[in-house]
């Protein structure tokens, strides 16, 4: 994250200014106060970066789990399709009537 790097650089620069008091630049100000501000900003940006990394990891894990669940469901559908046997037989009307009558007598015909 660019903000973390920027805060780290500014923190380092303000610490160096504390070690070499001299020209404080056009803005002047208390270098100790500035150093403390950049230390706080650096810590805050590291915290934000860690939260964002954690959120991205959780989102990545959720996407991965969803993909695995979809893949598992797809494999189960494929296995069920392999296990299922379908057959269609076209019979003449006469043969069909006789088979229905036999099935009805034996209890195989449900409707």
Tab-separated table of N, CA, C and O in Angstrom:
chain	number	residue	atom	x	y	z
A	1	UNK	N	0.850	-1.166	0.000
A	1	UNK	CA	0.000	0.000	0.000
A	1	UNK	C	0.898	1.232	0.000
A	1	UNK	O	1.818	1.362	0.799
A	2	UNK	N	0.637	2.149	-0.897
A	2	UNK	CA	1.472	3.333	-1.085
A	2	UNK	C	1.479	4.228	0.152
A	2	UNK	O	2.503	4.836	0.475
A	3	UNK	N	0.339	4.317	0.850
A	3	UNK	CA	0.265	5.191	2.019
A	3	UNK	C	1.193	4.714	3.125
A	3	UNK	O	1.775	5.516	3.848
A	4	UNK	N	1.329	3.404	3.273
A	4	UNK	CA	2.221	2.861	4.305
A	4	UNK	C	3.660	3.242	3.984
A	4	UNK	O	4.410	3.696	4.851
A	5	UNK	N	4.051	3.083	2.726
A	5	UNK	CA	5.419	3.426	2.319
A	5	UNK	C	5.677	4.924	2.499
A	5	UNK	O	6.757	5.331	2.967
A	6	UNK	N	4.695	5.741	2.125
A	6	UNK	CA	4.832	7.195	2.272
A	6	UNK	C	4.975	7.576	3.749
A	6	UNK	O	5.852	8.377	4.127
A	7	UNK	N	4.143	7.010	4.599
A	7	UNK	CA	4.211	7.315	6.034
A	7	UNK	C	5.542	6.850	6.621
A	7	UNK	O	6.142	7.545	7.456
A	8	UNK	N	6.018	5.699	6.166
A	8	UNK	CA	7.301	5.191	6.654
A	8	UNK	C	8.443	6.133	6.246
A	8	UNK	O	9.317	6.455	7.050
A	9	UNK	N	8.404	6.584	4.992
A	9	UNK	CA	9.432	7.510	4.509
A	9	UNK	C	9.401	8.814	5.304
A	9	UNK	O	10.437	9.317	5.759
A	10	UNK	N	8.202	9.369	5.498
A	10	UNK	CA	8.084	10.630	6.239
A	10	UNK	C	8.522	10.467	7.692
A	10	UNK	O	9.151	11.349	8.269
A	11	UNK	N	8.176	9.338	8.283
A	11	UNK	CA	8.592	9.078	9.667
A	11	UNK	C	10.114	9.059	9.762
A	11	UNK	O	10.710	9.661	10.655
A	12	UNK	N	10.745	8.380	8.813
A	12	UNK	CA	12.210	8.297	8.794
A	12	UNK	C	12.831	9.691	8.593
A	12	UNK	O	13.781	10.060	9.288
A	13	UNK	N	12.269	10.474	7.688
A	13	UNK	CA	12.799	11.821	7.428
A	13	UNK	C	12.671	12.719	8.655
A	13	UNK	O	13.591	13.483	8.972
A	14	UNK	N	11.538	12.638	9.337
A	14	UNK	CA	11.369	13.507	10.518
A	14	UNK	C	12.287	13.065	11.651
A	14	UNK	O	12.772	13.905	12.414
A	15	UNK	N	12.558	11.772	11.761
A	15	UNK	CA	13.519	11.315	12.777
A	15	UNK	C	14.921	11.855	12.462
A	15	UNK	O	15.653	12.240	13.360
A	16	UNK	N	15.253	11.866	11.174
A	16	UNK	CA	16.560	12.404	10.784
A	16	UNK	C	16.644	13.892	11.095
A	16	UNK	O	17.693	14.383	11.512
A	17	UNK	N	15.557	14.617	10.895
A	17	UNK	CA	15.553	16.048	11.216
A	17	UNK	C	15.756	16.281	12.710
A	17	UNK	O	16.364	17.267	13.114
A	18	UNK	N	15.227	15.385	13.523
A	18	UNK	CA	15.432	15.516	14.964
A	18	UNK	C	16.903	15.349	15.323
A	18	UNK	O	17.408	15.994	16.249
A	19	UNK	N	17.584	14.476	14.599
A	19	UNK	CA	19.006	14.231	14.872
A	19	UNK	C	19.897	15.362	14.374
A	19	UNK	O	21.007	15.543	14.872
A	20	UNK	N	19.447	16.095	13.369
A	20	UNK	CA	20.241	17.174	12.785
A	20	UNK	C	19.437	18.474	12.795
A	20	UNK	O	18.906	18.891	11.770
A	21	UNK	N	19.312	19.095	13.966
A	21	UNK	CA	18.560	20.347	14.001
A	21	UNK	C	19.317	21.415	13.223
A	21	UNK	O	20.477	21.645	13.423
A	22	UNK	N	18.682	22.031	12.338
A	22	UNK	CA	19.280	23.070	11.518
A	22	UNK	C	18.159	23.715	10.741
A	22	UNK	O	17.169	24.151	11.325
A	23	UNK	N	18.312	23.730	9.463
A	23	UNK	CA	17.283	24.301	8.599
A	23	UNK	C	16.034	23.434	8.671
A	23	UNK	O	16.067	22.240	8.396
A	24	UNK	N	14.942	24.037	9.057
A	24	UNK	CA	13.696	23.290	9.204
A	24	UNK	C	12.793	23.469	7.992
A	24	UNK	O	11.636	23.102	8.019
A	25	UNK	N	13.296	24.023	6.948
A	25	UNK	CA	12.519	24.169	5.735
A	25	UNK	C	11.590	25.358	5.805
A	25	UNK	O	11.546	26.095	6.784
A	26	UNK	N	10.818	25.541	4.762
A	26	UNK	CA	9.958	26.716	4.673
A	26	UNK	C	8.778	26.690	5.639
A	26	UNK	O	8.177	27.716	5.904
A	27	UNK	N	8.445	25.532	6.176
A	27	UNK	CA	7.258	25.434	7.023
A	27	UNK	C	7.581	25.513	8.503
A	27	UNK	O	6.687	25.646	9.325
A	28	UNK	N	8.839	25.397	8.835
A	28	UNK	CA	9.232	25.481	10.233
A	28	UNK	C	8.531	24.429	11.063
A	28	UNK	O	8.467	23.287	10.702
A	29	UNK	N	7.975	24.825	12.182
A	29	UNK	CA	7.234	23.901	13.025
A	29	UNK	C	8.145	23.093	13.925
A	29	UNK	O	9.368	23.113	13.810
A	30	UNK	N	7.536	22.420	14.863
A	30	UNK	CA	8.258	21.600	15.826
A	30	UNK	C	8.542	20.231	15.200
A	30	UNK	O	7.615	19.461	14.931
A	31	UNK	N	9.813	19.893	14.981
A	31	UNK	CA	10.118	18.602	14.362
A	31	UNK	C	9.691	17.419	15.232
A	31	UNK	O	9.335	16.365	14.722
A	32	UNK	N	9.704	17.583	16.554
A	32	UNK	CA	9.274	16.495	17.443
A	32	UNK	C	7.794	16.207	17.230
A	32	UNK	O	7.381	15.054	17.135
A	33	UNK	N	6.987	17.267	17.136
A	33	UNK	CA	5.560	17.113	16.906
A	33	UNK	C	5.310	16.449	15.552
A	33	UNK	O	4.482	15.546	15.420
A	34	UNK	N	6.020	16.898	14.536
A	34	UNK	CA	5.876	16.317	13.200
A	34	UNK	C	6.266	14.843	13.196
A	34	UNK	O	5.595	14.004	12.592
A	35	UNK	N	7.353	14.525	13.894
A	35	UNK	CA	7.798	13.127	13.973
A	35	UNK	C	6.725	12.266	14.637
A	35	UNK	O	6.415	11.157	14.174
A	36	UNK	N	6.120	12.758	15.709
A	36	UNK	CA	5.070	12.002	16.396
A	36	UNK	C	3.841	11.810	15.500
A	36	UNK	O	3.220	10.745	15.505
A	37	UNK	N	3.517	12.834	14.719
A	37	UNK	CA	2.382	12.715	13.800
A	37	UNK	C	2.634	11.620	12.753
A	37	UNK	O	1.748	10.822	12.463
A	38	UNK	N	3.865	11.612	12.214
A	38	UNK	CA	4.140	10.605	11.189
A	38	UNK	C	4.250	9.204	11.773
A	38	UNK	O	3.883	8.228	11.118
A	39	UNK	N	4.720	9.092	13.001
A	39	UNK	CA	4.730	7.784	13.663
A	39	UNK	C	3.296	7.280	13.805
A	39	UNK	O	2.984	6.120	13.504
A	40	UNK	N	2.393	8.157	14.225
A	40	UNK	CA	0.988	7.775	14.396
A	40	UNK	C	0.359	7.426	13.047
A	40	UNK	O	-0.375	6.432	12.926
A	41	UNK	N	0.628	8.232	12.020
A	41	UNK	CA	0.065	7.957	10.696
A	41	UNK	C	0.590	6.633	10.138
A	41	UNK	O	-0.162	5.857	9.542
A	42	UNK	N	1.883	6.403	10.346
A	42	UNK	CA	2.473	5.151	9.871
A	42	UNK	C	1.798	3.952	10.545
A	42	UNK	O	1.436	2.975	9.890
A	43	UNK	N	1.624	4.040	11.846
A	43	UNK	CA	0.965	2.946	12.576
A	43	UNK	C	-0.467	2.750	12.080
A	43	UNK	O	-0.924	1.616	11.891
A	44	UNK	N	-1.170	3.855	11.856
A	44	UNK	CA	-2.563	3.753	11.390
A	44	UNK	C	-2.634	3.143	9.991
A	44	UNK	O	-3.479	2.296	9.722
A	45	UNK	N	-1.756	3.548	9.088
A	45	UNK	CA	-1.781	2.981	7.733
A	45	UNK	C	-1.391	1.505	7.734
A	45	UNK	O	-1.913	0.719	6.950
A	46	UNK	N	-0.475	1.124	8.635
A	46	UNK	CA	-0.152	-0.315	8.747
A	46	UNK	C	-1.373	-1.081	9.229
A	46	UNK	O	-1.656	-2.177	8.746
A	47	UNK	N	-2.106	-0.501	10.189
A	47	UNK	CA	-3.323	-1.152	10.688
A	47	UNK	C	-4.354	-1.290	9.575
A	47	UNK	O	-4.951	-2.354	9.385
A	48	UNK	N	-4.565	-0.227	8.798
A	48	UNK	CA	-5.515	-0.259	7.691
A	48	UNK	C	-5.093	-1.306	6.653
A	48	UNK	O	-5.908	-2.083	6.153
A	49	UNK	N	-3.797	-1.334	6.330
A	49	UNK	CA	-3.293	-2.307	5.353
A	49	UNK	C	-3.522	-3.736	5.845
A	49	UNK	O	-3.919	-4.612	5.064
A	50	UNK	N	-3.290	-3.973	7.130
A	50	UNK	CA	-3.503	-5.312	7.684
A	50	UNK	C	-4.978	-5.704	7.614
A	50	UNK	O	-5.322	-6.848	7.287
A	51	UNK	N	-5.870	-4.751	7.915
A	51	UNK	CA	-7.309	-5.031	7.823
A	51	UNK	C	-7.719	-5.359	6.384
A	51	UNK	O	-8.490	-6.286	6.139
A	52	UNK	N	-7.185	-4.578	5.450
A	52	UNK	CA	-7.522	-4.821	4.052
A	52	UNK	C	-6.988	-6.169	3.583
A	52	UNK	O	-7.674	-6.896	2.860
A	53	UNK	N	-5.767	-6.512	3.997
A	53	UNK	CA	-5.207	-7.814	3.635
A	53	UNK	C	-6.061	-8.933	4.210
A	53	UNK	O	-6.329	-9.927	3.545
A	54	UNK	N	-6.508	-8.751	5.455
A	54	UNK	CA	-7.360	-9.762	6.097
A	54	UNK	C	-8.687	-9.905	5.385
A	54	UNK	O	-9.183	-11.006	5.172
A	55	UNK	N	-9.282	-8.777	4.987
A	55	UNK	CA	-10.564	-8.807	4.266
A	55	UNK	C	-10.397	-9.492	2.921
A	55	UNK	O	-11.215	-10.309	2.527
A	56	UNK	N	-9.314	-9.155	2.208
A	56	UNK	CA	-9.072	-9.781	0.909
A	56	UNK	C	-8.867	-11.281	1.062
A	56	UNK	O	-9.342	-12.061	0.246
A	57	UNK	N	-8.182	-11.692	2.126
A	57	UNK	CA	-7.964	-13.125	2.356
A	57	UNK	C	-9.291	-13.820	2.640
A	57	UNK	O	-9.538	-14.923	2.134
A	58	UNK	N	-10.151	-13.171	3.435
A	58	UNK	CA	-11.454	-13.783	3.728
A	58	UNK	C	-12.294	-13.895	2.458
A	58	UNK	O	-12.953	-14.904	2.225
A	59	UNK	N	-12.261	-12.851	1.634
A	59	UNK	CA	-13.015	-12.899	0.378
A	59	UNK	C	-12.473	-13.980	-0.545
A	59	UNK	O	-13.230	-14.704	-1.183
A	60	UNK	N	-11.152	-14.112	-0.598
A	60	UNK	CA	-10.525	-15.134	-1.426
A	60	UNK	C	-10.918	-16.526	-0.933
A	60	UNK	O	-11.251	-17.415	-1.718
A	61	UNK	N	-10.909	-16.724	0.398
A	61	UNK	CA	-11.308	-18.012	0.965
A	61	UNK	C	-12.773	-18.313	0.661
A	61	UNK	O	-13.126	-19.454	0.350
A	62	UNK	N	-13.628	-17.300	0.756
A	62	UNK	CA	-15.053	-17.507	0.468
A	62	UNK	C	-15.260	-17.880	-0.998
A	62	UNK	O	-16.061	-18.776	-1.312
A	63	UNK	N	-14.550	-17.206	-1.904
A	63	UNK	CA	-14.655	-17.556	-3.330
A	63	UNK	C	-14.170	-18.979	-3.573
A	63	UNK	O	-14.773	-19.735	-4.328
A	64	UNK	N	-13.078	-19.354	-2.908
A	64	UNK	CA	-12.527	-20.702	-3.066
A	64	UNK	C	-13.500	-21.755	-2.546
A	64	UNK	O	-13.744	-22.773	-3.202
A	65	UNK	N	-14.086	-21.507	-1.384
A	65	UNK	CA	-15.053	-22.455	-0.822
A	65	UNK	C	-16.278	-22.584	-1.723
A	65	UNK	O	-16.803	-23.682	-1.922
A	66	UNK	N	-16.738	-21.461	-2.283
A	66	UNK	CA	-17.870	-21.499	-3.209
A	66	UNK	C	-17.547	-22.301	-4.455
A	66	UNK	O	-18.363	-23.099	-4.927
A	67	UNK	N	-16.352	-22.108	-4.983
A	67	UNK	CA	-15.939	-22.850	-6.177
A	67	UNK	C	-15.847	-24.341	-5.875
A	67	UNK	O	-16.272	-25.176	-6.684
A	68	UNK	N	-15.309	-24.680	-4.706
A	68	UNK	CA	-15.228	-26.095	-4.326
A	68	UNK	C	-16.622	-26.707	-4.176
A	68	UNK	O	-16.857	-27.847	-4.600
A	69	UNK	N	-17.544	-25.974	-3.582
A	69	UNK	CA	-18.911	-26.477	-3.406
A	69	UNK	C	-19.586	-26.686	-4.765
A	69	UNK	O	-20.259	-27.704	-4.988
A	70	UNK	N	-19.399	-25.722	-5.678
A	70	UNK	CA	-19.989	-25.882	-7.017
A	70	UNK	C	-19.379	-27.065	-7.749
A	70	UNK	O	-20.083	-27.831	-8.412
A	71	UNK	N	-18.074	-27.245	-7.611
A	71	UNK	CA	-17.404	-28.370	-8.268
A	71	UNK	C	-17.888	-29.707	-7.698
A	71	UNK	O	-18.143	-30.647	-8.446
A	72	UNK	N	-18.038	-29.763	-6.387
A	72	UNK	CA	-18.533	-30.988	-5.750
A	72	UNK	C	-19.949	-31.305	-6.218
A	72	UNK	O	-20.265	-32.462	-6.519
A	73	UNK	N	-20.801	-30.292	-6.294
A	73	UNK	CA	-22.174	-30.499	-6.771
A	73	UNK	C	-22.179	-30.963	-8.226
A	73	UNK	O	-22.947	-31.862	-8.605
A	74	UNK	N	-21.319	-30.389	-9.032
A	74	UNK	CA	-21.229	-30.776	-10.435
A	74	UNK	C	-20.771	-32.227	-10.575
A	74	UNK	O	-21.333	-32.992	-11.364
A	75	UNK	N	-19.753	-32.609	-9.767
A	75	UNK	CA	-19.291	-34.002	-9.812
A	75	UNK	C	-20.392	-34.959	-9.371
A	75	UNK	O	-20.546	-36.033	-9.953
A	76	UNK	N	-21.170	-34.586	-8.358
A	76	UNK	CA	-22.265	-35.443	-7.899
A	76	UNK	C	-23.321	-35.588	-8.992
A	76	UNK	O	-23.827	-36.694	-9.218
A	77	UNK	N	-23.646	-34.502	-9.683
A	77	UNK	CA	-24.607	-34.582	-10.781
A	77	UNK	C	-24.100	-35.517	-11.872
A	77	UNK	O	-24.871	-36.315	-12.417
A	78	UNK	N	-22.822	-35.412	-12.186
A	78	UNK	CA	-22.244	-36.296	-13.210
A	78	UNK	C	-22.321	-37.753	-12.767
A	78	UNK	O	-22.646	-38.631	-13.561
A	79	UNK	N	-21.999	-38.024	-11.494
A	79	UNK	CA	-22.050	-39.398	-10.984
A	79	UNK	C	-23.481	-39.913	-10.997
A	79	UNK	O	-23.733	-41.050	-11.397
A	80	UNK	N	-24.433	-39.071	-10.577
A	80	UNK	CA	-25.838	-39.476	-10.596
A	80	UNK	C	-26.293	-39.769	-12.023
A	80	UNK	O	-27.048	-40.723	-12.253
A	81	UNK	N	-25.833	-38.971	-12.961
A	81	UNK	CA	-26.202	-39.197	-14.363
A	81	UNK	C	-25.625	-40.517	-14.865
A	81	UNK	O	-26.278	-41.228	-15.634
A	82	UNK	N	-24.426	-40.862	-14.434
A	82	UNK	CA	-23.835	-42.145	-14.839
A	82	UNK	C	-24.585	-43.318	-14.231
A	82	UNK	O	-24.699	-44.372	-14.845
A	83	UNK	N	-25.060	-43.134	-12.981
A	83	UNK	CA	-25.751	-44.221	-12.287
A	83	UNK	C	-27.161	-44.444	-12.819
A	83	UNK	O	-27.738	-45.508	-12.617
A	84	UNK	N	-27.720	-43.459	-13.461
A	84	UNK	CA	-29.101	-43.532	-13.912
A	84	UNK	C	-29.165	-44.212	-15.277
A	84	UNK	O	-28.374	-43.941	-16.167
A	85	UNK	N	-30.124	-45.103	-15.421
A	85	UNK	CA	-30.312	-45.791	-16.696
A	85	UNK	C	-31.698	-45.462	-17.209
A	85	UNK	O	-32.691	-45.617	-16.505
A	86	UNK	N	-31.734	-44.977	-18.423
A	86	UNK	CA	-33.007	-44.665	-19.041
A	86	UNK	C	-33.120	-45.486	-20.314
A	86	UNK	O	-32.166	-45.600	-21.071
A	87	UNK	N	-34.307	-46.009	-20.532
A	87	UNK	CA	-34.541	-46.770	-21.753
A	87	UNK	C	-35.927	-46.426	-22.282
A	87	UNK	O	-36.878	-46.277	-21.520
A	88	UNK	N	-35.997	-46.279	-23.566
A	88	UNK	CA	-37.279	-46.051	-24.218
A	88	UNK	C	-37.458	-47.141	-25.257
A	88	UNK	O	-36.553	-47.409	-26.049
A	89	UNK	N	-38.608	-47.739	-25.210
A	89	UNK	CA	-38.918	-48.791	-26.171
A	89	UNK	C	-40.222	-48.413	-26.855
A	89	UNK	O	-41.218	-48.119	-26.206
A	90	UNK	N	-40.186	-48.419	-28.165
A	90	UNK	CA	-41.380	-48.122	-28.951
A	90	UNK	C	-42.005	-49.448	-29.376
A	90	UNK	O	-41.380	-50.274	-30.031
A	91	UNK	N	-43.229	-49.648	-28.938
A	91	UNK	CA	-43.940	-50.883	-29.243
A	91	UNK	C	-45.193	-50.576	-30.057
A	91	UNK	O	-45.742	-49.480	-29.969
A	92	UNK	N	-45.615	-51.573	-30.741
A	92	UNK	CA	-46.883	-51.400	-31.463
A	92	UNK	C	-48.004	-51.319	-30.439
A	92	UNK	O	-47.856	-51.738	-29.286
A	93	UNK	N	-49.131	-50.798	-30.854
A	93	UNK	CA	-50.263	-50.613	-29.943
A	93	UNK	C	-50.730	-51.944	-29.367
A	93	UNK	O	-51.050	-52.041	-28.178
A	94	UNK	N	-50.762	-52.988	-30.187
A	94	UNK	CA	-51.217	-54.309	-29.735
A	94	UNK	C	-50.290	-54.857	-28.655
A	94	UNK	O	-50.741	-55.305	-27.597
A	95	UNK	N	-48.993	-54.822	-28.889
A	95	UNK	CA	-48.013	-55.321	-27.913
A	95	UNK	C	-48.062	-54.472	-26.651
A	95	UNK	O	-48.008	-54.989	-25.530
A	96	UNK	N	-48.195	-53.179	-26.811
A	96	UNK	CA	-48.252	-52.279	-25.672
A	96	UNK	C	-49.453	-52.584	-24.790
A	96	UNK	O	-49.337	-52.622	-23.560
A	97	UNK	N	-50.613	-52.824	-25.393
A	97	UNK	CA	-51.816	-53.159	-24.607
A	97	UNK	C	-51.618	-54.447	-23.829
A	97	UNK	O	-51.977	-54.547	-22.660
A	98	UNK	N	-51.042	-55.468	-24.488
A	98	UNK	CA	-50.825	-56.749	-23.790
A	98	UNK	C	-49.848	-56.581	-22.625
A	98	UNK	O	-50.068	-57.122	-21.542
A	99	UNK	N	-48.765	-55.835	-22.820
A	99	UNK	CA	-47.809	-55.615	-21.723
A	99	UNK	C	-48.440	-54.835	-20.576
A	99	UNK	O	-48.192	-55.128	-19.405
A	100	UNK	N	-49.241	-53.857	-20.871
A	100	UNK	CA	-49.930	-53.104	-19.822
A	100	UNK	C	-50.878	-54.006	-19.034
A	100	UNK	O	-50.962	-53.904	-17.805
A	101	UNK	N	-51.558	-54.874	-19.730
A	101	UNK	CA	-52.478	-55.801	-19.049
A	101	UNK	C	-51.708	-56.734	-18.127
A	101	UNK	O	-52.109	-56.962	-16.975
A	102	UNK	N	-50.587	-57.269	-18.613
A	102	UNK	CA	-49.774	-58.164	-17.778
A	102	UNK	C	-49.218	-57.392	-16.571
A	102	UNK	O	-49.244	-57.882	-15.453
A	103	UNK	N	-48.712	-56.177	-16.811
A	103	UNK	CA	-48.169	-55.373	-15.718
A	103	UNK	C	-49.246	-55.030	-14.699
A	103	UNK	O	-48.982	-55.047	-13.476
A	104	UNK	N	-50.436	-54.764	-15.152
A	104	UNK	CA	-51.536	-54.438	-14.233
A	104	UNK	C	-51.867	-55.653	-13.369
A	104	UNK	O	-52.110	-55.517	-12.169
A	105	UNK	N	-51.889	-56.837	-13.984
A	105	UNK	CA	-52.205	-58.045	-13.205
A	105	UNK	C	-51.122	-58.369	-12.187
A	105	UNK	O	-51.395	-58.886	-11.109
A	106	UNK	N	-49.874	-58.093	-12.504
A	106	UNK	CA	-48.782	-58.426	-11.585
A	106	UNK	C	-48.504	-57.302	-10.593
A	106	UNK	O	-47.721	-57.487	-9.659
A	107	UNK	N	-49.131	-56.153	-10.793
A	107	UNK	CA	-48.918	-55.038	-9.866
A	107	UNK	C	-47.743	-54.150	-10.218
A	107	UNK	O	-47.339	-53.285	-9.446
A	108	UNK	N	-47.179	-54.314	-11.389
A	108	UNK	CA	-46.051	-53.489	-11.813
A	108	UNK	C	-46.482	-52.161	-12.398
A	108	UNK	O	-45.694	-51.233	-12.440
A	109	UNK	N	-47.677	-52.072	-12.817
A	109	UNK	CA	-48.166	-50.839	-13.418
A	109	UNK	C	-48.735	-49.952	-12.346
A	109	UNK	O	-49.674	-50.319	-11.632
A	110	UNK	N	-48.181	-48.798	-12.190
A	110	UNK	CA	-48.604	-47.878	-11.129
A	110	UNK	C	-49.763	-46.999	-11.546
A	110	UNK	O	-50.518	-46.547	-10.726
A	111	UNK	N	-49.888	-46.691	-12.821
A	111	UNK	CA	-50.964	-45.793	-13.213
A	111	UNK	C	-51.855	-46.396	-14.246
A	111	UNK	O	-51.632	-47.387	-14.827
